[in-house]
Each structure stands twice: as C-alpha cells, then as structure tokens.
Coordinates of C-alpha atoms in Angstrom, one line a residue:
F1 CA 10.3 -13.9 -0.6
A2 CA 7.9 -13.2 -3.4
P3 CA 4.5 -14.8 -3.0
N4 CA 4.2 -17.9 -5.1
N5 CA 0.4 -18.0 -5.3
V6 CA 0.0 -15.6 -8.2
P7 CA -0.7 -17.5 -11.4
V8 CA 1.3 -16.9 -14.5
H9 CA -1.6 -15.4 -16.5
A10 CA -2.2 -12.9 -13.6
S11 CA 1.4 -11.9 -13.6
T12 CA 1.2 -11.2 -17.4
E13 CA -1.8 -9.0 -16.8
L14 CA 0.2 -7.0 -14.3
K15 CA 2.9 -6.1 -16.8
M16 CA 0.8 -3.3 -18.3
S17 CA 1.9 0.3 -18.8
L18 CA 2.6 1.5 -15.3
K19 CA 3.3 5.0 -16.6
K20 CA -0.2 5.1 -18.1
D21 CA -1.7 3.9 -14.8
I22 CA -0.1 6.5 -12.7
A23 CA -1.0 9.2 -15.2
N24 CA -4.6 8.2 -14.8
V25 CA -4.7 7.8 -11.0
G26 CA -7.9 9.3 -10.0
K27 CA -9.5 8.4 -13.3
V28 CA -11.5 5.3 -14.4
A29 CA -8.6 3.8 -16.4
A30 CA -6.3 3.3 -13.4
A31 CA -8.7 1.0 -11.6
A32 CA -10.4 -0.5 -14.7
A33 CA -7.1 -1.6 -16.0
L34 CA -6.9 -4.1 -13.1
L35 CA -10.3 -5.7 -13.6
A36 CA -8.9 -8.6 -15.8
F37 CA -6.2 -9.2 -13.2
S38 CA -8.5 -9.2 -10.2
Q39 CA -11.0 -11.6 -11.9
A40 CA -8.2 -14.2 -12.4
S41 CA -8.1 -15.0 -8.7
P42 CA -5.8 -17.7 -7.3
A43 CA -7.3 -21.1 -6.7
Q44 CA -7.1 -20.8 -3.0
A45 CA -9.1 -17.6 -2.7
L46 CA -11.8 -18.0 -0.1
T47 CA -14.8 -16.0 1.0
K48 CA -14.9 -14.4 4.5
S49 CA -17.4 -17.0 5.8
E50 CA -15.2 -19.9 4.5
T51 CA -12.1 -18.3 6.1
N52 CA -13.9 -17.9 9.5
Q53 CA -14.5 -21.7 9.5
L54 CA -10.8 -22.5 9.4
S55 CA -8.7 -23.2 12.5
Y56 CA -5.3 -21.7 13.3
L57 CA -3.5 -24.9 12.2
Q58 CA -5.5 -25.0 8.9
V59 CA -4.3 -21.4 8.1
K60 CA -0.7 -21.7 9.4
G61 CA 1.9 -21.9 6.7
T62 CA -0.6 -21.7 3.8
G63 CA -0.4 -17.9 3.1
L64 CA -4.1 -17.5 3.6
A65 CA -3.5 -15.0 6.5
N66 CA -2.0 -12.7 3.9
R67 CA -4.9 -13.0 1.5
C68 CA -8.0 -10.8 1.3
P69 CA -11.3 -12.7 1.2
E70 CA -13.2 -13.1 -2.1
V71 CA -16.6 -11.5 -2.6
I72 CA -19.2 -13.2 -4.7
G73 CA -22.1 -11.2 -6.2
E74 CA -22.9 -8.1 -8.1
D75 CA -25.6 -6.5 -5.9
S76 CA -25.7 -3.0 -4.5
I77 CA -25.5 -1.5 -1.0
K78 CA -26.6 2.0 -0.1
P79 CA -25.1 3.1 3.2
A80 CA -27.3 5.2 5.6
K81 CA -26.7 9.0 5.6
S82 CA -25.3 8.7 9.1
G83 CA -24.1 6.0 11.5
A84 CA -22.8 3.7 8.7
S85 CA -19.2 2.5 8.8
I86 CA -16.7 0.2 7.0
G87 CA -15.1 -2.6 9.0
E88 CA -12.8 -5.5 8.4
M89 CA -11.2 -3.8 5.4
C90 CA -8.4 -5.8 3.9
I91 CA -6.0 -4.4 1.3
E92 CA -3.7 -6.9 -0.5
P93 CA -0.9 -5.7 -2.9
K94 CA -0.4 -7.8 -5.9
A95 CA 2.2 -5.9 -7.9
W96 CA 4.8 -3.2 -7.2
A97 CA 6.8 -0.7 -9.3
V98 CA 9.3 2.0 -8.6
E99 CA 9.7 5.2 -10.6
E100 CA 13.2 5.4 -12.1
E101 CA 14.9 7.7 -14.6
I102 CA 15.5 5.7 -17.8
G103 CA 18.1 6.9 -20.3
K104 CA 17.4 6.3 -24.0
G105 CA 18.8 8.0 -27.1
G106 CA 20.7 10.6 -25.0
K107 CA 17.5 11.5 -23.2
T108 CA 16.2 10.5 -19.8
E109 CA 12.6 10.0 -18.8
K110 CA 10.8 8.8 -15.7
K111 CA 9.2 5.4 -15.9
F112 CA 7.8 2.9 -13.4
V113 CA 9.8 -0.3 -13.4
N114 CA 8.3 -3.6 -12.3
S115 CA 9.8 -4.7 -9.0
K116 CA 9.8 -7.8 -6.9
V117 CA 8.6 -7.9 -3.2
M118 CA 11.3 -9.2 -0.8
T119 CA 9.2 -9.1 2.3
R120 CA 7.6 -12.4 3.5
Q121 CA 3.9 -12.7 3.4
T122 CA 3.2 -10.0 6.0
Y123 CA 2.5 -7.0 3.7
T124 CA -1.3 -7.1 3.6
L125 CA -3.3 -4.5 5.6
D126 CA -6.2 -5.9 7.6
G127 CA -8.9 -4.9 10.2
I128 CA -9.1 -1.4 8.9
E129 CA -12.2 0.5 10.1
G130 CA -13.7 3.9 9.5
S131 CA -16.9 6.0 9.3
I132 CA -19.0 6.6 6.3
K133 CA -20.8 9.8 5.5
N134 CA -23.4 9.7 2.7
D135 CA -24.9 12.9 1.5
G136 CA -25.3 11.9 -2.1
Q137 CA -21.6 11.1 -2.1
I138 CA -20.0 8.4 -0.1
I139 CA -17.0 9.6 2.0
F140 CA -15.0 7.1 3.9
S141 CA -12.7 8.3 6.7
E142 CA -10.2 5.7 8.0
T143 CA -9.7 5.7 11.8
E144 CA -7.9 2.5 12.9
G145 CA -6.8 -1.0 12.2
L146 CA -3.6 -2.8 11.1
D147 CA -3.1 0.0 8.6
Y148 CA 0.6 -0.1 7.9
A149 CA 3.1 -2.8 6.9
A150 CA 6.9 -2.4 6.5
C151 CA 7.8 -3.7 3.0
T152 CA 10.9 -4.0 0.8
I153 CA 10.9 -4.4 -2.9
Q154 CA 13.8 -5.0 -5.3
L155 CA 14.5 -3.4 -8.7
P156 CA 15.7 -5.5 -11.6
G157 CA 19.3 -4.2 -11.0
G158 CA 19.3 -5.5 -7.4
E159 CA 18.6 -2.2 -5.6
R160 CA 16.2 -2.6 -2.7
V161 CA 13.7 0.0 -1.8
P162 CA 12.1 -0.1 1.7
F163 CA 8.7 1.7 2.2
L164 CA 5.9 1.7 4.7
F165 CA 2.8 0.4 2.9
T166 CA -0.1 2.2 4.6
V167 CA -3.5 4.1 4.3
K168 CA -3.3 6.0 7.6
D169 CA -5.9 8.8 7.9
L170 CA -7.3 8.0 4.5
V171 CA -10.2 10.2 3.4
A172 CA -11.7 8.6 0.3
K173 CA -14.5 10.3 -1.6
G174 CA -16.7 8.3 -3.8
K175 CA -18.6 9.0 -7.1
G176 CA -22.1 8.1 -6.1
D177 CA -24.2 7.2 -3.0
T178 CA -24.3 3.4 -3.6
F179 CA -21.7 0.6 -3.5
K180 CA -22.1 -1.3 -6.7
P181 CA -19.9 -2.7 -9.5
G182 CA -18.1 0.2 -11.1
F183 CA -18.3 2.5 -8.0
Q184 CA -15.1 4.4 -7.5
M185 CA -13.6 6.3 -4.6
G186 CA -10.2 7.7 -3.8
G187 CA -8.3 10.1 -1.6
D188 CA -5.1 11.0 0.1
F189 CA -3.5 9.4 3.1
N190 CA -0.5 10.0 5.4
T191 CA 2.7 7.9 5.1
P192 CA 4.7 7.9 8.4
S193 CA 8.4 7.4 8.5
Y194 CA 9.6 3.8 7.8
R195 CA 11.6 4.1 11.1
T196 CA 10.7 5.6 14.4
G197 CA 12.6 8.0 16.6
L198 CA 14.0 5.2 18.7
F199 CA 15.9 3.7 15.8
L200 CA 19.7 3.8 16.0
D201 CA 21.8 3.7 12.9
P202 CA 25.2 1.8 12.7
K203 CA 26.9 4.9 14.2
G204 CA 24.5 5.0 17.2
R205 CA 22.7 8.1 16.0
G206 CA 18.9 8.4 16.4
G207 CA 16.0 10.8 16.3
T208 CA 15.1 10.9 20.0
T209 CA 18.0 8.9 21.5
G210 CA 21.6 8.0 20.7
Y211 CA 24.5 10.1 19.6
D212 CA 24.0 13.4 17.8
M213 CA 27.1 12.8 15.6
A214 CA 29.2 10.0 14.2
V215 CA 31.6 9.4 17.0
A216 CA 34.0 7.4 14.9
L217 CA 34.4 10.2 12.3
P218 CA 35.4 13.3 14.3
G219 CA 37.7 14.6 11.5
L220 CA 34.7 15.0 9.2
Q221 CA 32.7 17.0 11.8
S222 CA 35.1 19.7 12.9
G223 CA 36.6 22.9 11.5
E224 CA 34.8 25.8 9.9
E225 CA 32.2 23.7 8.0
G226 CA 31.4 21.6 11.1
D227 CA 29.3 18.6 10.2
D228 CA 27.9 20.0 6.9
E229 CA 29.0 16.8 5.1
L230 CA 27.1 14.6 7.5
F231 CA 24.4 16.9 8.5
K232 CA 21.5 14.9 7.2
E233 CA 22.9 11.7 8.6
N234 CA 23.5 13.3 12.0
N235 CA 20.1 15.1 12.2
K236 CA 17.4 12.5 12.0
V237 CA 13.9 13.5 11.1
F238 CA 10.5 11.7 11.3
D239 CA 9.2 12.4 7.8
V240 CA 5.4 12.2 7.1
T241 CA 4.6 12.3 3.4
K242 CA 1.4 12.1 1.4
G243 CA 0.1 9.2 -0.6
R244 CA -2.9 8.6 -2.7
I245 CA -5.1 5.6 -3.4
E246 CA -7.9 5.0 -6.0
M247 CA -10.3 2.1 -5.5
E248 CA -13.0 0.5 -7.7
V249 CA -15.7 -1.9 -6.5
N250 CA -16.4 -4.9 -8.8
K251 CA -18.1 -7.3 -6.5
V252 CA -20.9 -6.7 -4.0
N253 CA -22.7 -9.2 -1.7
A254 CA -25.7 -7.4 -0.2
E255 CA -26.7 -10.4 2.0
E256 CA -23.3 -10.4 3.7
S257 CA -22.8 -6.6 3.4
E258 CA -19.5 -7.2 1.6
I259 CA -17.7 -5.3 -1.1
G260 CA -14.6 -6.1 -3.0
G261 CA -12.5 -4.6 -5.8
V262 CA -9.2 -3.4 -7.0
F263 CA -6.9 -0.5 -6.1
V264 CA -4.0 1.5 -7.4
A265 CA -1.9 3.5 -4.8
T266 CA 1.2 5.8 -5.0
Q267 CA 3.4 6.9 -2.2
L268 CA 7.0 7.8 -1.3
S269 CA 9.6 5.3 -0.1
D270 CA 11.8 5.5 3.0
T271 CA 14.1 8.5 3.4
D272 CA 16.3 6.8 6.0
M273 CA 15.1 9.5 8.4
G274 CA 15.9 12.4 6.1
S275 CA 19.3 11.4 4.7
K276 CA 18.1 10.0 1.4
A277 CA 15.9 11.2 -1.4
P278 CA 12.7 9.0 -1.5
K279 CA 11.5 7.2 -4.6
K280 CA 7.9 7.0 -5.8
V281 CA 6.3 3.6 -5.4
L282 CA 3.3 2.3 -7.3
T283 CA 1.2 -0.5 -5.7
K284 CA -1.6 -2.4 -7.3
G285 CA -3.9 -5.1 -5.8
I286 CA -7.3 -6.0 -4.4
F287 CA -9.4 -5.0 -1.4
Y288 CA -12.3 -6.3 0.7
A289 CA -14.5 -4.6 3.2
R290 CA -17.7 -5.1 5.1
V291 CA -20.3 -2.3 5.2
N292 CA -22.0 -1.8 8.6
Q293 CA -25.3 0.0 8.6

C-alpha cells in the first residue's frame, strides 16, 4: 500500500523532471531539486529525542517506525580526522520512478515514469553504521545495519517492478571537511540479488537447491538444442549490480550531533535470478544520521 502521510503539496513537488534529475546525479541540481520537498515535512515528523520517548504501543500502527527523524538546526559539525563514525543512519524513500522507453512521433526515448510503491511501510533503511575518514574530504564507508529492503513499485500501466532498495558497501565521498547545510556527498554501492540461492521458482528450480530443469516441460529441453529456450530460467544466478546515491545535507544539530538532508539514488531492479532484463529505478527521499566523534 502506498503511504498516506505525504501531503498533496509534497506530492506535487515530487513530479519534477526525473530525466533531468538522473542526468544530474552527482551534481548539485539533483539534490537541490529536492529541498522544497524535504522542507514540507509531514505533520507527524518527530525528532530523534521525541521518538525515543515513545513506547512500542504509541508507535504501533502509526507509520512512525517507517519514518526518519527530523533534524532541527543549521549548525556545522567537523568530524575528527580519524576515529569518527556515522551511526543510526536512516534513509527513507519518498518517491519512485522507473526508466521506460516512451514512443512519440515515431521515435522512442528513455524517460523516468513516476511509480507507486506497493510495499507496506517497511521500505525505510535504518540503523546504518560506518566509519568516517576526514583528510580535508569526508569519506563515509558503510559497514552494517538494516541496509536493504525488498520493495515493489507499480507503473501507471499496472506492471510491477520488484527491487532491493539498499546502500550495501556504500563509499560516499564528500565535497568538504565539515557537515553543514549544502554539504554534498555521494558514491557507489552494491545491489545484491532480490532473491537468494535458496529461492525456488514455480517449477522447483533454484540457485543452490531444487531441480536443474523444468521437470514438467521435458519436450522443450531435449534434442539438439537442449534447453537453450529455457537456459536462463533453468540456470539461476545471484546477480550483484551497482547503484549510486547522491546526498545533500540541509539540517545540522551540533548539540545532538545530528545531520539530515535529501538523497537521489539509482539502481537496477530484480532480474528474476538472471532470467529477465533489469529496469533502472530512481528513488528520492530524505535521510538522517548521527555523527560520532
């Protein structure tokens, strides 16, 4: 189900030119284009300290567990050259789009099409941790946390696109040595397969277990060509692809050592363990993190 806590005016801001955003991933425009959207926070946005005061029953069923904390302030934080780290990082998607080939005037071009999330409110990444190196340029290296979430989004025509939203093994390089409003950092991450080797498809075939052929279709897997027609379906692979994320800080609370901002990320969708061509997915949203000195 699509989250119902995004206000109408925020949704309007999200319908910007996605093609322009992805063309500028790695540049100021990609993250800056989200500033208006991020500042129009939903009414129930809470700071980390306010969230920590709530009990389980107060959070249950409200959607707050899928929300990143809000940061108040426009201070600055300069991490130490060594020994510093980022903890409790939260990354919350707010909008999704899928690259599609659009035909117009006898020509086709690739454009990102706004999509609707079909996953319940379990798609936010949380508890992400990693080290910081600061030699005049902040470099964040992700090491652990709840750094992946299985998601499904739906195109306007009804086609559903599953993908693993993640920032595994992210190495993000910043432009500067201080976290402050306007600070940007970005880098590549690994996107593991949506399904693991133990997954079995409807024919009982899997990557590390199950049948090695479609038992119910022997006629299509015999003769001179063998199983050429079903080769990809029969031979499952665990694909690991690359993704990229760009982040911009717009709020800093030095007293609480907190930073917050917006992000734009691109990655490939599920390949059904090698049998389907992946689609490019664009994700936009907000993030929160605590800087440990």
